[in-house]
Amino acid sequence: MSDTPIDEMSFEAALAELEQVVTRLERGDVPLEDSITLYERGAKLKAHCEARLQAAQMRVEAIRLAEDGSPKGTEPFNP
């Protein structure tokens, strides 16, 4: 587990640590108190990853096309 504060982690670093947390919890050989701590960190990592993905999605722009098919400009992403 990293000592880096979650809010300072990149998406990739947070996702990698989240995968480690899940693996350790799935093994089932972690003491109860450590499992609770891992679960709490995992939940925070998951929320951080979701927030980073949402922020990235908001920055994506869709290319608008004119009637003749040529690029006309961009518009904000709208799922």
PDB file of C-alpha atoms in Angstrom:
ATOM      1  CA  MET A   1       0.000   0.000   0.000  1.00  0.00           C
ATOM      2  CA  SER A   2       1.227   3.449  -0.868  1.00  0.00           C
ATOM      3  CA  ASP A   3       1.740   6.249   1.624  1.00  0.00           C
ATOM      4  CA  THR A   4       0.817   8.784  -1.057  1.00  0.00           C
ATOM      5  CA  PRO A   5      -2.358  10.714  -0.202  1.00  0.00           C
ATOM      6  CA  ILE A   6      -5.119   9.500  -2.501  1.00  0.00           C
ATOM      7  CA  ASP A   7      -6.029  12.980  -3.744  1.00  0.00           C
ATOM      8  CA  GLU A   8      -2.448  13.366  -5.047  1.00  0.00           C
ATOM      9  CA  MET A   9      -2.479  10.073  -6.972  1.00  0.00           C
ATOM     10  CA  SER A  10      -2.828   9.774 -10.718  1.00  0.00           C
ATOM     11  CA  PHE A  11      -5.669   7.661 -12.043  1.00  0.00           C
ATOM     12  CA  GLU A  12      -3.228   4.903 -13.004  1.00  0.00           C
ATOM     13  CA  ALA A  13      -1.527   4.823  -9.594  1.00  0.00           C
ATOM     14  CA  ALA A  14      -4.867   4.766  -7.761  1.00  0.00           C
ATOM     15  CA  LEU A  15      -6.206   2.002  -9.991  1.00  0.00           C
ATOM     16  CA  ALA A  16      -3.060  -0.105  -9.504  1.00  0.00           C
ATOM     17  CA  GLU A  17      -3.301   0.249  -5.733  1.00  0.00           C
ATOM     18  CA  LEU A  18      -7.021  -0.527  -5.811  1.00  0.00           C
ATOM     19  CA  GLU A  19      -6.209  -3.758  -7.665  1.00  0.00           C
ATOM     20  CA  GLN A  20      -3.669  -4.634  -4.958  1.00  0.00           C
ATOM     21  CA  VAL A  21      -6.231  -3.968  -2.233  1.00  0.00           C
ATOM     22  CA  VAL A  22      -8.808  -6.189  -3.932  1.00  0.00           C
ATOM     23  CA  THR A  23      -6.260  -8.977  -4.386  1.00  0.00           C
ATOM     24  CA  ARG A  24      -5.260  -8.879  -0.713  1.00  0.00           C
ATOM     25  CA  LEU A  25      -8.878  -8.874   0.443  1.00  0.00           C
ATOM     26  CA  GLU A  26      -9.804 -11.746  -1.894  1.00  0.00           C
ATOM     27  CA  ARG A  27      -6.973 -13.901  -0.539  1.00  0.00           C
ATOM     28  CA  GLY A  28      -8.667 -13.804   2.858  1.00  0.00           C
ATOM     29  CA  ASP A  29      -5.450 -14.054   4.859  1.00  0.00           C
ATOM     30  CA  VAL A  30      -5.525 -10.481   6.211  1.00  0.00           C
ATOM     31  CA  PRO A  31      -6.482  -9.962   9.878  1.00  0.00           C
ATOM     32  CA  LEU A  32      -9.901  -8.405  10.436  1.00  0.00           C
ATOM     33  CA  GLU A  33      -8.669  -4.948  11.513  1.00  0.00           C
ATOM     34  CA  ASP A  34      -6.321  -4.781   8.528  1.00  0.00           C
ATOM     35  CA  SER A  35      -9.161  -5.906   6.258  1.00  0.00           C
ATOM     36  CA  ILE A  36     -11.317  -3.038   7.478  1.00  0.00           C
ATOM     37  CA  THR A  37      -8.494  -0.553   6.874  1.00  0.00           C
ATOM     38  CA  LEU A  38      -7.866  -2.010   3.412  1.00  0.00           C
ATOM     39  CA  TYR A  39     -11.571  -1.893   2.578  1.00  0.00           C
ATOM     40  CA  GLU A  40     -11.805   1.767   3.619  1.00  0.00           C
ATOM     41  CA  ARG A  41      -8.736   2.685   1.538  1.00  0.00           C
ATOM     42  CA  GLY A  42     -10.156   0.710  -1.384  1.00  0.00           C
ATOM     43  CA  ALA A  43     -13.432   2.608  -1.191  1.00  0.00           C
ATOM     44  CA  LYS A  44     -11.558   5.925  -1.246  1.00  0.00           C
ATOM     45  CA  LEU A  45      -9.397   4.759  -4.156  1.00  0.00           C
ATOM     46  CA  LYS A  46     -12.518   3.700  -6.083  1.00  0.00           C
ATOM     47  CA  ALA A  47     -14.158   7.089  -5.502  1.00  0.00           C
ATOM     48  CA  HIS A  48     -10.967   8.859  -6.598  1.00  0.00           C
ATOM     49  CA  CYS A  49     -10.784   6.813  -9.805  1.00  0.00           C
ATOM     50  CA  GLU A  50     -14.436   7.506 -10.581  1.00  0.00           C
ATOM     51  CA  ALA A  51     -13.927  11.244 -10.029  1.00  0.00           C
ATOM     52  CA  ARG A  52     -10.844  11.280 -12.283  1.00  0.00           C
ATOM     53  CA  LEU A  53     -12.754   9.431 -15.016  1.00  0.00           C
ATOM     54  CA  GLN A  54     -15.687  11.803 -14.747  1.00  0.00           C
ATOM     55  CA  ALA A  55     -13.367  14.819 -14.978  1.00  0.00           C
ATOM     56  CA  ALA A  56     -11.708  13.345 -18.061  1.00  0.00           C
ATOM     57  CA  GLN A  57     -15.084  12.618 -19.640  1.00  0.00           C
ATOM     58  CA  MET A  58     -16.156  16.224 -19.124  1.00  0.00           C
ATOM     59  CA  ARG A  59     -13.083  17.399 -21.058  1.00  0.00           C
ATOM     60  CA  VAL A  60     -13.735  15.198 -24.056  1.00  0.00           C
ATOM     61  CA  GLU A  61     -15.154  17.047 -27.013  1.00  0.00           C
ATOM     62  CA  ALA A  62     -17.195  15.634 -29.846  1.00  0.00           C
ATOM     63  CA  ILE A  63     -16.411  16.791 -33.362  1.00  0.00           C
ATOM     64  CA  ARG A  64     -19.394  18.353 -35.103  1.00  0.00           C
ATOM     65  CA  LEU A  65     -19.732  17.797 -38.832  1.00  0.00           C
ATOM     66  CA  ALA A  66     -21.249  20.120 -41.399  1.00  0.00           C
ATOM     67  CA  GLU A  67     -23.898  18.802 -43.809  1.00  0.00           C
ATOM     68  CA  ASP A  68     -21.188  18.005 -46.352  1.00  0.00           C
ATOM     69  CA  GLY A  69     -19.358  15.854 -43.771  1.00  0.00           C
ATOM     70  CA  SER A  70     -16.491  18.261 -43.190  1.00  0.00           C
ATOM     71  CA  PRO A  71     -15.468  19.149 -39.617  1.00  0.00           C
ATOM     72  CA  LYS A  72     -17.449  22.157 -38.408  1.00  0.00           C
ATOM     73  CA  GLY A  73     -16.150  22.545 -34.854  1.00  0.00           C
ATOM     74  CA  THR A  74     -16.399  20.855 -31.500  1.00  0.00           C
ATOM     75  CA  GLU A  75     -18.960  20.644 -28.765  1.00  0.00           C
ATOM     76  CA  PRO A  76     -18.756  19.432 -25.161  1.00  0.00           C
ATOM     77  CA  PHE A  77     -19.148  15.707 -24.600  1.00  0.00           C
ATOM     78  CA  ASN A  78     -22.760  14.780 -23.853  1.00  0.00           C
ATOM     79  CA  PRO A  79     -23.240  11.106 -22.923  1.00  0.00           C
TER      80      PRO A  79
END
